[in-house]
Amino acid sequence: MRPSRRALLSSVVAVVVVGALAGCAPDLTAAVPLGPRAVVRPVVAVVGDSITIGHGLRERQAWPELLAARDGIRVADLGCDGAGVLAEGSDQCSTTEEGLADEAATLHPDVVLLQASSNDLGQDDDALAGADEQLVAEVRRLLPNARIAGLSALWSEQAPPAQLAVISAALRTAVLASGGSWLDLGQPLHGHPDWMQSDDVHPTARGQRAVEAAVVAALGRDHLRV
């Protein structure tokens, strides 16, 4: 995915983790302000790439923001254009997903969502597996009480390259081994060129809605409440 970045958003997400949040009674209506004065701890931190952050769209058109409209859970969207588990993101974040997870840990969220990314296409398969294990272990070390959930990698309206499944499988193995949850989103953009921006990489607002629907469907398949 191409470079650009929005760092910390005030939003809400309907997530995997209602059970994990039961028993805590945070102020779910409080916003997370932008910039260095942000003091309100997010309930959910999302680590991902340019699709996660809604590249080319208004902030509230990205799929985490669309899910946000459903409930009142604070989320910090730490997606970064160009980032993957091995691929470094743009000059605006200049890090891998592990670096983004380190940033997420400073916010002390209750839940961390990790998005597999097509930015890792072309990387060595064994290196991907090792990097995913390291990523999840780092999140577990820094946030031992947080819930971890992984999301499969997304592609455009075309058939995905074979390695995309390998990228998702590597993260899935690492997340499940840690006791986390896995959401297989399928390829909700496949066959819908009108849901893609002109770069044929990033979804339009309509495409982001399709991704949101895929997340909701995955939650339902796993009997996880939203």
PDB file of C-alpha atoms in Angstrom:
ATOM      1  CA  MET A   1       0.000   0.000   0.000  1.00  0.00           C
ATOM      2  CA  ARG A   2       1.174   3.507  -0.702  1.00  0.00           C
ATOM      3  CA  PRO A   3       2.582   5.916   1.875  1.00  0.00           C
ATOM      4  CA  SER A   4       0.568   8.408   4.037  1.00  0.00           C
ATOM      5  CA  ARG A   5      -0.582   8.203   7.593  1.00  0.00           C
ATOM      6  CA  ARG A   6      -3.184   9.345  10.072  1.00  0.00           C
ATOM      7  CA  ALA A   7      -1.954   8.604  13.559  1.00  0.00           C
ATOM      8  CA  LEU A   8      -4.504   8.710  16.356  1.00  0.00           C
ATOM      9  CA  LEU A   9      -8.246   8.829  15.691  1.00  0.00           C
ATOM     10  CA  SER A  10     -11.164   9.215  18.029  1.00  0.00           C
ATOM     11  CA  SER A  11     -13.638   6.502  17.052  1.00  0.00           C
ATOM     12  CA  VAL A  12     -15.436   3.389  18.031  1.00  0.00           C
ATOM     13  CA  VAL A  13     -15.189  -0.161  16.888  1.00  0.00           C
ATOM     14  CA  ALA A  14     -17.524  -3.125  17.197  1.00  0.00           C
ATOM     15  CA  VAL A  15     -15.021  -5.804  18.020  1.00  0.00           C
ATOM     16  CA  VAL A  16     -14.299  -9.339  18.911  1.00  0.00           C
ATOM     17  CA  VAL A  17     -13.831  -8.503  22.493  1.00  0.00           C
ATOM     18  CA  VAL A  18     -17.095  -7.819  24.212  1.00  0.00           C
ATOM     19  CA  GLY A  19     -16.375 -10.691  26.605  1.00  0.00           C
ATOM     20  CA  ALA A  20     -12.905  -9.380  27.310  1.00  0.00           C
ATOM     21  CA  LEU A  21     -14.314  -5.972  28.129  1.00  0.00           C
ATOM     22  CA  ALA A  22     -17.070  -7.278  30.382  1.00  0.00           C
ATOM     23  CA  GLY A  23     -16.373  -6.344  33.921  1.00  0.00           C
ATOM     24  CA  CYS A  24     -14.579  -3.129  33.015  1.00  0.00           C
ATOM     25  CA  ALA A  25     -16.716  -0.059  32.942  1.00  0.00           C
ATOM     26  CA  PRO A  26     -14.737   2.556  31.028  1.00  0.00           C
ATOM     27  CA  ASP A  27     -16.245   5.823  29.883  1.00  0.00           C
ATOM     28  CA  LEU A  28     -17.008   4.618  26.372  1.00  0.00           C
ATOM     29  CA  THR A  29     -18.211   8.008  25.205  1.00  0.00           C
ATOM     30  CA  ALA A  30     -14.918   9.805  25.837  1.00  0.00           C
ATOM     31  CA  ALA A  31     -13.028  10.916  22.740  1.00  0.00           C
ATOM     32  CA  VAL A  32      -9.343  10.345  22.090  1.00  0.00           C
ATOM     33  CA  PRO A  33      -7.980  13.802  21.205  1.00  0.00           C
ATOM     34  CA  LEU A  34      -5.430  14.213  18.452  1.00  0.00           C
ATOM     35  CA  GLY A  35      -1.824  15.098  19.088  1.00  0.00           C
ATOM     36  CA  PRO A  36       0.596  14.837  21.990  1.00  0.00           C
ATOM     37  CA  ARG A  37      -1.934  15.909  24.625  1.00  0.00           C
ATOM     38  CA  ALA A  38      -3.991  12.748  24.120  1.00  0.00           C
ATOM     39  CA  VAL A  39      -4.625  11.338  27.580  1.00  0.00           C
ATOM     40  CA  VAL A  40      -7.680   9.103  27.271  1.00  0.00           C
ATOM     41  CA  ARG A  41      -6.681   5.465  26.939  1.00  0.00           C
ATOM     42  CA  PRO A  42      -8.196   3.709  23.905  1.00  0.00           C
ATOM     43  CA  VAL A  43     -10.056   0.463  24.460  1.00  0.00           C
ATOM     44  CA  VAL A  44      -8.970  -0.885  21.051  1.00  0.00           C
ATOM     45  CA  ALA A  45      -5.769  -0.280  19.072  1.00  0.00           C
ATOM     46  CA  VAL A  46      -5.732  -1.265  15.395  1.00  0.00           C
ATOM     47  CA  VAL A  47      -2.356  -2.005  13.784  1.00  0.00           C
ATOM     48  CA  GLY A  48      -2.448  -2.217  10.007  1.00  0.00           C
ATOM     49  CA  ASP A  49      -1.748  -0.602   6.660  1.00  0.00           C
ATOM     50  CA  SER A  50      -3.246   1.943   4.286  1.00  0.00           C
ATOM     51  CA  ILE A  51      -6.533   0.073   3.907  1.00  0.00           C
ATOM     52  CA  THR A  52      -6.901   0.099   7.683  1.00  0.00           C
ATOM     53  CA  ILE A  53      -6.300   3.839   7.795  1.00  0.00           C
ATOM     54  CA  GLY A  54      -8.582   4.598   4.828  1.00  0.00           C
ATOM     55  CA  HIS A  55      -5.974   5.947   2.408  1.00  0.00           C
ATOM     56  CA  GLY A  56      -7.424   8.563   0.053  1.00  0.00           C
ATOM     57  CA  LEU A  57     -10.653   8.963   2.027  1.00  0.00           C
ATOM     58  CA  ARG A  58     -11.990  11.033   4.873  1.00  0.00           C
ATOM     59  CA  GLU A  59     -11.131   9.588   8.256  1.00  0.00           C
ATOM     60  CA  ARG A  60     -14.661   8.499   9.020  1.00  0.00           C
ATOM     61  CA  GLN A  61     -14.881   6.460   5.817  1.00  0.00           C
ATOM     62  CA  ALA A  62     -12.292   3.881   6.930  1.00  0.00           C
ATOM     63  CA  TRP A  63     -13.684   0.543   8.074  1.00  0.00           C
ATOM     64  CA  PRO A  64     -12.756   0.968  11.768  1.00  0.00           C
ATOM     65  CA  GLU A  65     -14.656   4.253  11.765  1.00  0.00           C
ATOM     66  CA  LEU A  66     -17.652   2.620  10.098  1.00  0.00           C
ATOM     67  CA  LEU A  67     -17.712  -0.005  12.797  1.00  0.00           C
ATOM     68  CA  ALA A  68     -17.271   2.831  15.253  1.00  0.00           C
ATOM     69  CA  ALA A  69     -20.701   4.150  14.390  1.00  0.00           C
ATOM     70  CA  ARG A  70     -22.250   1.063  15.981  1.00  0.00           C
ATOM     71  CA  ASP A  71     -21.032   1.311  19.590  1.00  0.00           C
ATOM     72  CA  GLY A  72     -19.084   3.528  21.959  1.00  0.00           C
ATOM     73  CA  ILE A  73     -15.657   1.933  22.275  1.00  0.00           C
ATOM     74  CA  ARG A  74     -12.629   4.157  21.834  1.00  0.00           C
ATOM     75  CA  VAL A  75     -10.108   3.086  19.193  1.00  0.00           C
ATOM     76  CA  ALA A  76      -6.654   4.277  18.210  1.00  0.00           C
ATOM     77  CA  ASP A  77      -6.114   3.622  14.491  1.00  0.00           C
ATOM     78  CA  LEU A  78      -2.372   3.083  14.048  1.00  0.00           C
ATOM     79  CA  GLY A  79      -2.494   1.961  10.438  1.00  0.00           C
ATOM     80  CA  CYS A  80       0.424   3.100   8.305  1.00  0.00           C
ATOM     81  CA  ASP A  81       0.653   3.261   4.517  1.00  0.00           C
ATOM     82  CA  GLY A  82       3.263   0.812   3.283  1.00  0.00           C
ATOM     83  CA  ALA A  83       3.703  -1.056   6.566  1.00  0.00           C
ATOM     84  CA  GLY A  84       3.689  -4.807   7.012  1.00  0.00           C
ATOM     85  CA  VAL A  85       5.204  -7.240   9.427  1.00  0.00           C
ATOM     86  CA  LEU A  86       8.500  -6.955   7.494  1.00  0.00           C
ATOM     87  CA  ALA A  87       7.822  -4.028   5.147  1.00  0.00           C
ATOM     88  CA  GLU A  88       8.530  -0.565   6.530  1.00  0.00           C
ATOM     89  CA  GLY A  89       5.911   2.096   6.080  1.00  0.00           C
ATOM     90  CA  SER A  90       6.114   5.572   4.646  1.00  0.00           C
ATOM     91  CA  ASP A  91       8.319   8.424   5.786  1.00  0.00           C
ATOM     92  CA  GLN A  92       5.473   9.532   8.028  1.00  0.00           C
ATOM     93  CA  CYS A  93       5.793   6.432  10.201  1.00  0.00           C
ATOM     94  CA  SER A  94       8.936   4.672   8.882  1.00  0.00           C
ATOM     95  CA  THR A  95       8.342   1.446  10.759  1.00  0.00           C
ATOM     96  CA  THR A  96       6.969  -2.067  10.527  1.00  0.00           C
ATOM     97  CA  GLU A  97       3.871  -3.355  12.274  1.00  0.00           C
ATOM     98  CA  GLU A  98       6.021  -4.274  15.250  1.00  0.00           C
ATOM     99  CA  GLY A  99       6.964  -0.615  15.641  1.00  0.00           C
ATOM    100  CA  LEU A 100       3.295   0.335  15.378  1.00  0.00           C
ATOM    101  CA  ALA A 101       2.473  -2.265  18.016  1.00  0.00           C
ATOM    102  CA  ASP A 102       5.088  -0.743  20.301  1.00  0.00           C
ATOM    103  CA  GLU A 103       3.343   2.595  19.809  1.00  0.00           C
ATOM    104  CA  ALA A 104      -0.006   0.970  20.529  1.00  0.00           C
ATOM    105  CA  ALA A 105       1.337  -0.458  23.783  1.00  0.00           C
ATOM    106  CA  THR A 106       2.095   3.030  25.080  1.00  0.00           C
ATOM    107  CA  LEU A 107      -1.666   3.691  24.919  1.00  0.00           C
ATOM    108  CA  HIS A 108      -2.463   0.646  27.101  1.00  0.00           C
ATOM    109  CA  PRO A 109      -5.454  -0.615  25.107  1.00  0.00           C
ATOM    110  CA  ASP A 110      -7.600  -3.539  26.229  1.00  0.00           C
ATOM    111  CA  VAL A 111      -7.581  -5.024  22.722  1.00  0.00           C
ATOM    112  CA  VAL A 112      -5.057  -5.060  19.871  1.00  0.00           C
ATOM    113  CA  LEU A 113      -6.177  -5.890  16.325  1.00  0.00           C
ATOM    114  CA  LEU A 114      -3.349  -6.936  13.983  1.00  0.00           C
ATOM    115  CA  GLN A 115      -3.992  -6.751  10.223  1.00  0.00           C
ATOM    116  CA  ALA A 116      -2.021  -8.968   7.831  1.00  0.00           C
ATOM    117  CA  SER A 117      -0.868  -6.885   4.859  1.00  0.00           C
ATOM    118  CA  SER A 118      -0.145  -7.279   1.162  1.00  0.00           C
ATOM    119  CA  ASN A 119       2.799  -4.937   1.723  1.00  0.00           C
ATOM    120  CA  ASP A 120       4.728  -8.076   2.689  1.00  0.00           C
ATOM    121  CA  LEU A 121       4.361  -9.630  -0.766  1.00  0.00           C
ATOM    122  CA  GLY A 122       7.769 -10.752  -2.034  1.00  0.00           C
ATOM    123  CA  GLN A 123       9.193 -11.372   1.431  1.00  0.00           C
ATOM    124  CA  ASP A 124      10.652 -14.757   2.354  1.00  0.00           C
ATOM    125  CA  ASP A 125       7.959 -17.055   3.765  1.00  0.00           C
ATOM    126  CA  ASP A 126      10.104 -18.260   6.674  1.00  0.00           C
ATOM    127  CA  ALA A 127      11.043 -14.671   7.520  1.00  0.00           C
ATOM    128  CA  LEU A 128       7.346 -13.754   7.532  1.00  0.00           C
ATOM    129  CA  ALA A 129       6.542 -16.538   9.985  1.00  0.00           C
ATOM    130  CA  GLY A 130       9.357 -15.495  12.281  1.00  0.00           C
ATOM    131  CA  ALA A 131       8.389 -11.825  12.133  1.00  0.00           C
ATOM    132  CA  ASP A 132       4.753 -12.613  12.946  1.00  0.00           C
ATOM    133  CA  GLU A 133       5.799 -14.702  15.932  1.00  0.00           C
ATOM    134  CA  GLN A 134       7.978 -11.831  17.102  1.00  0.00           C
ATOM    135  CA  LEU A 135       5.181  -9.281  16.552  1.00  0.00           C
ATOM    136  CA  VAL A 136       2.637 -11.226  18.574  1.00  0.00           C
ATOM    137  CA  ALA A 137       5.178 -12.061  21.288  1.00  0.00           C
ATOM    138  CA  GLU A 138       6.030  -8.363  21.584  1.00  0.00           C
ATOM    139  CA  VAL A 139       2.381  -7.403  21.977  1.00  0.00           C
ATOM    140  CA  ARG A 140       1.920 -10.138  24.559  1.00  0.00           C
ATOM    141  CA  ARG A 141       5.030  -9.016  26.452  1.00  0.00           C
ATOM    142  CA  LEU A 142       4.045  -5.355  26.510  1.00  0.00           C
ATOM    143  CA  LEU A 143       0.324  -5.935  27.055  1.00  0.00           C
ATOM    144  CA  PRO A 144       0.017  -9.250  28.904  1.00  0.00           C
ATOM    145  CA  ASN A 145      -3.648  -8.691  29.751  1.00  0.00           C
ATOM    146  CA  ALA A 146      -4.787  -7.387  26.364  1.00  0.00           C
ATOM    147  CA  ARG A 147      -6.914  -9.388  23.961  1.00  0.00           C
ATOM    148  CA  ILE A 148      -5.184  -9.995  20.606  1.00  0.00           C
ATOM    149  CA  ALA A 149      -7.066 -10.635  17.370  1.00  0.00           C
ATOM    150  CA  GLY A 150      -5.677 -11.047  13.857  1.00  0.00           C
ATOM    151  CA  LEU A 151      -7.303 -10.085  10.549  1.00  0.00           C
ATOM    152  CA  SER A 152      -6.529 -11.678   7.191  1.00  0.00           C
ATOM    153  CA  ALA A 153      -4.898  -9.679   4.388  1.00  0.00           C
ATOM    154  CA  LEU A 154      -7.072  -7.853   1.855  1.00  0.00           C
ATOM    155  CA  TRP A 155      -6.647  -7.495  -1.900  1.00  0.00           C
ATOM    156  CA  SER A 156      -8.265  -5.584  -4.759  1.00  0.00           C
ATOM    157  CA  GLU A 157     -11.050  -6.600  -7.155  1.00  0.00           C
ATOM    158  CA  GLN A 158      -8.665  -9.012  -8.895  1.00  0.00           C
ATOM    159  CA  ALA A 159      -7.722 -12.525  -7.802  1.00  0.00           C
ATOM    160  CA  PRO A 160      -5.041 -12.268  -5.085  1.00  0.00           C
ATOM    161  CA  PRO A 161      -1.506 -13.590  -5.586  1.00  0.00           C
ATOM    162  CA  ALA A 162      -0.803 -16.959  -3.984  1.00  0.00           C
ATOM    163  CA  GLN A 163       1.535 -15.531  -1.373  1.00  0.00           C
ATOM    164  CA  LEU A 164      -1.246 -13.438   0.144  1.00  0.00           C
ATOM    165  CA  ALA A 165      -2.658 -16.603   1.705  1.00  0.00           C
ATOM    166  CA  VAL A 166       0.792 -17.379   3.108  1.00  0.00           C
ATOM    167  CA  ILE A 167       0.966 -13.897   4.652  1.00  0.00           C
ATOM    168  CA  SER A 168      -2.381 -14.382   6.346  1.00  0.00           C
ATOM    169  CA  ALA A 169      -1.577 -17.927   7.456  1.00  0.00           C
ATOM    170  CA  ALA A 170       1.653 -16.829   9.125  1.00  0.00           C
ATOM    171  CA  LEU A 171      -0.135 -14.227  11.230  1.00  0.00           C
ATOM    172  CA  ARG A 172      -2.991 -16.626  11.969  1.00  0.00           C
ATOM    173  CA  THR A 173      -0.585 -19.245  13.318  1.00  0.00           C
ATOM    174  CA  ALA A 174       1.163 -16.731  15.548  1.00  0.00           C
ATOM    175  CA  VAL A 175      -2.051 -15.190  16.884  1.00  0.00           C
ATOM    176  CA  LEU A 176      -3.747 -18.503  17.645  1.00  0.00           C
ATOM    177  CA  ALA A 177      -0.603 -19.860  19.306  1.00  0.00           C
ATOM    178  CA  SER A 178      -0.733 -16.892  21.678  1.00  0.00           C
ATOM    179  CA  GLY A 179      -4.332 -17.602  22.639  1.00  0.00           C
ATOM    180  CA  GLY A 180      -5.725 -14.833  20.441  1.00  0.00           C
ATOM    181  CA  SER A 181      -8.626 -14.829  17.968  1.00  0.00           C
ATOM    182  CA  TRP A 182      -8.547 -14.935  14.167  1.00  0.00           C
ATOM    183  CA  LEU A 183     -10.928 -13.294  11.702  1.00  0.00           C
ATOM    184  CA  ASP A 184     -10.833 -14.488   8.082  1.00  0.00           C
ATOM    185  CA  LEU A 185     -12.260 -11.608   6.061  1.00  0.00           C
ATOM    186  CA  GLY A 186     -12.138 -13.361   2.687  1.00  0.00           C
ATOM    187  CA  GLN A 187     -11.759 -10.966  -0.252  1.00  0.00           C
ATOM    188  CA  PRO A 188     -14.752  -8.629  -0.067  1.00  0.00           C
ATOM    189  CA  LEU A 189     -13.449  -6.378  -2.853  1.00  0.00           C
ATOM    190  CA  HIS A 190     -13.019  -9.183  -5.397  1.00  0.00           C
ATOM    191  CA  GLY A 191     -14.981  -8.649  -8.614  1.00  0.00           C
ATOM    192  CA  HIS A 192     -15.905  -5.052  -7.819  1.00  0.00           C
ATOM    193  CA  PRO A 193     -13.648  -2.659  -9.765  1.00  0.00           C
ATOM    194  CA  ASP A 194     -16.107   0.163  -8.998  1.00  0.00           C
ATOM    195  CA  TRP A 195     -15.246  -0.260  -5.302  1.00  0.00           C
ATOM    196  CA  MET A 196     -11.591   0.627  -5.928  1.00  0.00           C
ATOM    197  CA  GLN A 197      -9.902   4.002  -6.189  1.00  0.00           C
ATOM    198  CA  SER A 198      -8.050   4.882  -9.403  1.00  0.00           C
ATOM    199  CA  ASP A 199      -4.810   3.355  -8.078  1.00  0.00           C
ATOM    200  CA  ASP A 200      -6.541  -0.067  -8.008  1.00  0.00           C
ATOM    201  CA  VAL A 201      -5.014  -0.629  -4.553  1.00  0.00           C
ATOM    202  CA  HIS A 202      -7.181   1.266  -2.087  1.00  0.00           C
ATOM    203  CA  PRO A 203     -10.939   0.859  -1.612  1.00  0.00           C
ATOM    204  CA  THR A 204     -13.391   3.665  -2.210  1.00  0.00           C
ATOM    205  CA  ALA A 205     -15.867   4.574   0.518  1.00  0.00           C
ATOM    206  CA  ARG A 206     -18.114   1.839  -0.910  1.00  0.00           C
ATOM    207  CA  GLY A 207     -15.236  -0.617  -0.733  1.00  0.00           C
ATOM    208  CA  GLN A 208     -14.557   0.297   2.875  1.00  0.00           C
ATOM    209  CA  ARG A 209     -18.189  -0.466   3.656  1.00  0.00           C
ATOM    210  CA  ALA A 210     -17.693  -3.883   2.087  1.00  0.00           C
ATOM    211  CA  VAL A 211     -14.660  -4.474   4.303  1.00  0.00           C
ATOM    212  CA  GLU A 212     -16.693  -3.465   7.343  1.00  0.00           C
ATOM    213  CA  ALA A 213     -19.388  -5.945   6.347  1.00  0.00           C
ATOM    214  CA  ALA A 214     -16.738  -8.656   6.019  1.00  0.00           C
ATOM    215  CA  VAL A 215     -15.484  -7.937   9.540  1.00  0.00           C
ATOM    216  CA  VAL A 216     -19.029  -8.129  10.915  1.00  0.00           C
ATOM    217  CA  ALA A 217     -19.617 -11.414   9.051  1.00  0.00           C
ATOM    218  CA  ALA A 218     -16.352 -12.882  10.387  1.00  0.00           C
ATOM    219  CA  LEU A 219     -17.366 -11.966  13.919  1.00  0.00           C
ATOM    220  CA  GLY A 220     -20.669 -13.727  13.375  1.00  0.00           C
ATOM    221  CA  ARG A 221     -19.046 -16.868  11.981  1.00  0.00           C
ATOM    222  CA  ASP A 222     -16.897 -17.075  15.092  1.00  0.00           C
ATOM    223  CA  HIS A 223     -19.912 -16.438  17.329  1.00  0.00           C
ATOM    224  CA  LEU A 224     -18.308 -13.268  18.612  1.00  0.00           C
ATOM    225  CA  ARG A 225     -20.704 -10.488  19.523  1.00  0.00           C
ATOM    226  CA  VAL A 226     -20.519  -6.988  18.022  1.00  0.00           C
TER     227      VAL A 226
END
